[in-house]
Tab-separated table of C-alpha atoms and ligand atoms in Angstrom:
chain	number	residue	atom	x	y	z
A	1	MET	CA	111.412	54.989	138.680
A	2	THR	CA	113.029	56.564	141.759
A	3	ASN	CA	114.876	59.706	140.879
A	4	HIS	CA	114.094	62.658	143.088
A	5	GLY	CA	115.377	65.964	141.840
A	6	SER	CA	118.634	64.501	140.421
A	7	THR	CA	119.720	64.396	136.771
A	8	GLN	CA	120.599	61.161	134.663
A	9	ARG	CA	122.561	61.045	131.676
A	10	VAL	CA	120.606	59.125	128.904
A	11	PHE	CA	120.623	58.258	125.255
A	12	PHE	CA	118.531	56.211	122.831
A	13	ALA	CA	120.395	53.193	121.326
A	14	LEU	CA	120.075	50.005	119.438
A	15	TRP	CA	121.027	47.475	122.010
A	16	PRO	CA	122.437	44.188	120.487
A	17	ASP	CA	120.761	40.917	121.650
A	18	GLU	CA	123.249	38.506	123.198
A	19	PRO	CA	124.207	36.517	120.175
A	20	THR	CA	124.704	39.848	118.131
A	21	ARG	CA	126.737	41.196	121.126
A	22	ARG	CA	128.927	37.843	121.187
A	23	GLN	CA	129.601	38.364	117.448
A	24	CYS	CA	130.558	42.030	117.822
A	25	ALA	CA	132.919	41.063	120.718
A	26	ARG	CA	134.518	38.293	118.663
A	27	LEU	CA	135.093	40.701	115.855
A	28	GLN	CA	136.400	43.274	118.410
A	29	ARG	CA	139.043	40.851	119.643
A	30	SER	CA	140.136	40.037	116.073
A	31	ILE	CA	141.210	43.588	115.386
A	32	PRO	CA	144.736	44.562	115.657
A	33	LEU	CA	145.333	48.148	116.970
A	34	PHE	CA	148.397	50.178	117.315
A	35	ARG	CA	146.708	51.600	120.505
A	36	GLY	CA	143.382	51.838	121.843
A	37	ARG	CA	141.116	50.909	124.741
A	38	SER	CA	138.328	48.359	124.123
A	39	VAL	CA	134.826	49.435	124.797
A	40	ALA	CA	133.587	46.770	127.441
A	41	VAL	CA	131.503	44.099	125.729
A	42	GLU	CA	128.505	44.703	127.861
A	43	ASN	CA	128.550	48.259	126.720
A	44	LEU	CA	128.440	47.939	122.972
A	45	HIS	CA	125.682	49.544	121.202
A	46	ILE	CA	124.709	51.859	118.387
A	47	THR	CA	123.716	55.525	119.608
A	48	LEU	CA	120.677	56.682	117.870
A	49	SER	CA	120.176	59.979	119.609
A	50	PHE	CA	122.366	61.355	122.391
A	51	VAL	CA	120.231	63.346	124.936
A	52	GLY	CA	122.619	64.036	127.885
A	53	PRO	CA	121.747	65.112	131.289
A	54	VAL	CA	117.945	65.075	131.977
A	55	ASP	CA	115.828	65.840	134.993
A	56	ASP	CA	112.987	63.971	136.230
A	57	THR	CA	110.332	65.887	134.111
A	58	MET	CA	112.369	65.580	130.894
A	59	LEU	CA	112.971	61.901	131.614
A	60	ARG	CA	109.294	61.276	132.040
A	61	CYS	CA	108.542	63.140	128.725
A	62	LEU	CA	111.129	61.186	126.847
A	63	LEU	CA	109.728	57.784	128.273
A	64	ALA	CA	106.345	58.622	127.228
A	65	LYS	CA	107.118	59.951	123.647
A	66	ALA	CA	109.221	56.995	123.015
A	67	ALA	CA	106.393	54.669	124.037
A	68	GLN	CA	104.138	56.233	121.422
A	69	PHE	CA	106.604	55.584	118.733
A	70	ARG	CA	105.786	53.038	116.126
A	71	ALA	CA	108.267	51.653	113.535
A	72	LYS	CA	108.951	48.156	111.895
A	73	PRO	CA	111.924	45.803	112.658
A	74	PHE	CA	114.697	45.861	110.165
A	75	ASN	CA	118.109	44.346	109.301
A	76	LEU	CA	121.285	45.797	109.730
A	77	VAL	CA	124.453	44.385	108.209
A	78	LEU	CA	127.799	45.502	109.896
A	79	THR	CA	130.433	45.054	107.240
A	80	ARG	CA	132.777	47.940	107.804
A	81	VAL	CA	135.537	48.883	110.378
A	82	GLY	CA	136.065	52.623	110.173
A	83	TYR	CA	138.046	55.321	112.088
A	84	PHE	CA	136.891	58.720	113.441
A	85	ALA	CA	140.229	60.340	113.517
A	86	ARG	CA	139.126	63.399	115.576
A	87	ALA	CA	137.312	61.387	118.120
A	88	LYS	CA	139.964	58.623	117.945
A	89	VAL	CA	137.366	56.110	117.702
A	90	VAL	CA	137.467	52.831	115.782
A	91	TRP	CA	133.823	51.563	114.961
A	92	LEU	CA	131.935	48.948	113.297
A	93	GLY	CA	129.140	49.952	110.940
A	94	PRO	CA	127.114	49.101	107.904
A	95	GLU	CA	128.434	49.980	104.365
A	96	SER	CA	125.413	52.342	104.214
A	97	CYS	CA	122.823	53.329	106.571
A	98	PRO	CA	119.513	51.378	105.927
A	99	ALA	CA	116.546	53.592	105.198
A	100	ALA	CA	114.674	52.246	108.022
A	101	LEU	CA	117.441	53.094	110.630
A	102	GLN	CA	117.690	56.678	108.975
A	103	ASN	CA	113.787	57.092	109.338
A	104	LEU	CA	113.900	55.763	112.791
A	105	VAL	CA	116.449	58.259	113.997
A	106	GLN	CA	114.790	61.205	112.168
A	107	ARG	CA	111.231	60.426	113.448
A	108	LEU	CA	112.457	59.649	116.983
A	109	ASN	CA	114.335	63.008	117.042
A	110	LYS	CA	111.206	64.820	115.781
A	111	GLY	CA	108.968	63.150	118.511
A	112	LEU	CA	111.493	63.892	121.201
A	113	SER	CA	111.478	67.625	120.161
A	114	HIS	CA	108.109	67.807	121.882
A	115	CYS	CA	109.944	67.099	125.145
A	116	GLY	CA	112.248	70.234	124.475
A	117	TYR	CA	115.030	68.115	123.230
A	118	HIS	CA	116.995	69.507	120.340
A	119	PRO	CA	118.938	66.862	118.566
A	120	GLU	CA	122.305	67.552	117.061
A	121	LEU	CA	122.275	68.857	113.367
A	122	ARG	CA	125.132	66.668	112.207
A	123	PRO	CA	123.854	63.846	109.968
A	124	PHE	CA	123.431	60.589	111.778
A	125	ALA	CA	126.369	58.177	111.089
A	126	ALA	CA	125.486	54.545	112.137
A	127	HIS	CA	128.244	53.140	114.127
A	128	LEU	CA	129.055	50.879	116.916
A	129	THR	CA	132.201	52.082	118.866
A	130	LEU	CA	134.719	49.357	119.337
A	131	PHE	CA	137.819	51.253	120.523
A	132	ARG	CA	138.368	54.604	122.055
A	133	ALA	CA	141.595	56.602	122.289
A	134	ALA	CA	142.653	54.387	119.283
A	135	GLN	CA	144.984	54.481	116.462
A	136	PRO	CA	144.450	51.575	113.874
A	137	GLY	CA	147.177	49.737	112.504
A	138	LYS	CA	148.335	50.013	109.013
A	139	SER	CA	147.064	46.748	107.578
A	140	LYS	CA	143.473	46.526	106.044
A	141	ILE	CA	141.045	44.936	108.519
A	142	GLU	CA	139.198	41.918	107.172
A	143	ILE	CA	136.138	40.941	108.926
A	144	SER	CA	133.071	38.676	108.905
A	145	PRO	CA	129.829	40.768	108.710
A	146	VAL	CA	127.672	40.828	111.752
A	147	GLN	CA	123.924	40.472	110.742
A	148	TRP	CA	121.771	42.193	113.216
A	149	ARG	CA	118.001	41.949	113.502
A	150	ALA	CA	116.893	45.181	114.954
A	151	LYS	CA	113.738	44.472	116.923
A	152	ALA	CA	113.588	47.208	119.542
A	153	PHE	CA	115.313	50.499	120.560
A	154	CYS	CA	116.272	51.448	124.174
A	155	LEU	CA	116.539	54.365	126.442
A	156	VAL	CA	119.951	53.962	128.101
A	157	GLU	CA	121.448	55.567	131.262
A	158	SER	CA	124.960	56.217	131.276
A	159	ARG	CA	126.534	56.005	134.671
A	160	ALA	CA	130.149	56.877	135.646
A	161	HIS	CA	131.875	54.418	137.983
A	162	PRO	CA	135.386	54.502	139.075
A	163	GLN	CA	136.062	51.563	136.915
A	164	GLY	CA	134.557	53.410	133.986
A	165	VAL	CA	131.360	54.201	132.372
A	166	ARG	CA	128.576	51.590	132.470
A	167	TYR	CA	125.369	51.640	130.398
A	168	HIS	CA	121.950	50.663	131.792
A	169	VAL	CA	118.935	49.931	129.814
A	170	LEU	CA	116.082	51.943	131.433
A	171	ARG	CA	113.343	50.865	128.852
A	172	ARG	CA	113.176	48.582	125.883
A	173	TYR	CA	110.751	49.634	123.153
A	174	PRO	CA	109.857	46.801	120.691
A	175	LEU	CA	109.745	47.543	117.028
A	176	GLY	CA	106.721	46.321	115.090
A	177	SER	CA	104.255	45.986	117.913
B	201	ATP	P1	133.066	58.887	128.515
B	201	ATP	O1	132.302	60.135	128.106
B	201	ATP	O2	133.107	58.577	129.941
B	201	ATP	O3	134.179	58.493	127.648
B	201	ATP	P2	131.078	57.390	126.968
B	201	ATP	O4	131.392	58.385	125.692
B	201	ATP	O5	131.015	55.966	126.404
B	201	ATP	O6	132.035	57.609	128.196
B	201	ATP	P3	128.666	58.933	127.317
B	201	ATP	O7	129.598	60.122	127.140
B	201	ATP	O8	127.790	58.955	128.245
B	201	ATP	O9	129.564	57.688	127.448
B	201	ATP	O10	128.012	58.466	125.855
B	201	ATP	C1	127.018	57.517	125.784
B	201	ATP	C2	126.923	57.300	124.283
B	201	ATP	O11	126.467	58.407	123.481
B	201	ATP	C3	128.229	56.814	123.579
B	201	ATP	O12	127.897	55.869	122.549
B	201	ATP	C4	128.734	57.956	123.026
B	201	ATP	O13	129.575	57.925	121.714
B	201	ATP	C5	127.387	58.873	122.667
B	201	ATP	N1	127.628	60.372	122.636
B	201	ATP	C6	128.132	60.962	123.715
B	201	ATP	N2	128.251	62.361	123.606
B	201	ATP	C7	127.570	62.456	122.191
B	201	ATP	C8	127.186	63.509	121.554
B	201	ATP	N3	127.502	64.814	121.874
B	201	ATP	N4	126.788	63.413	120.268
B	201	ATP	C9	126.473	62.153	119.771
B	201	ATP	N5	126.761	61.066	120.491
B	201	ATP	C10	127.261	61.104	121.794
B	202	MG	MG1	131.305	60.642	126.028
């Protein structure tokens, strides 16, 4: 990785495989909104742990720690469209967070604390952001659930471009290997 003395903005995420991404995109298109900006289809993800700006030393530590991490694949069923009113975010999420996902986040955060990273204290809320600066319509949103087999997690870099933010998977860590 070539990164000399600069910082990168990174986070750990569940990154949908292509069929799952297409399902999420189809669902996104079907949601009527009063206002809002769609998240680009190629950016759809579930954040596990937001790290933020890191230097090269920290990045190496995160990469190494994540590589030591062991967990099993699990299923995630996204059935709910919700709204974070303060953040003005419309999201897709599970009815309740599967224990496997909750454990993954907890254990990952614990491992990352060895790198000097202190995760936020708010409880983890599994969600995939569909719209930002959003205001949902009044009618109840009916959706067909998205079945997601989570077989990996990723370290992702967030890059700001004039056209908007783009996320780049730096490394994929398979689950169950
Ligand atoms: P922008 O900030 O330009 O609107 P963005 O929020 O999509 O773009 P980032 O701020 O780099 O991009 O965030 C990357 C991911 O991490 C997003 O899913 C975002 O919701 C999440 N995230 C960002 N900041 C935090 C935070 N403080 N706590 C938890 N998750 C965060
Ligand atoms: Mg942000």
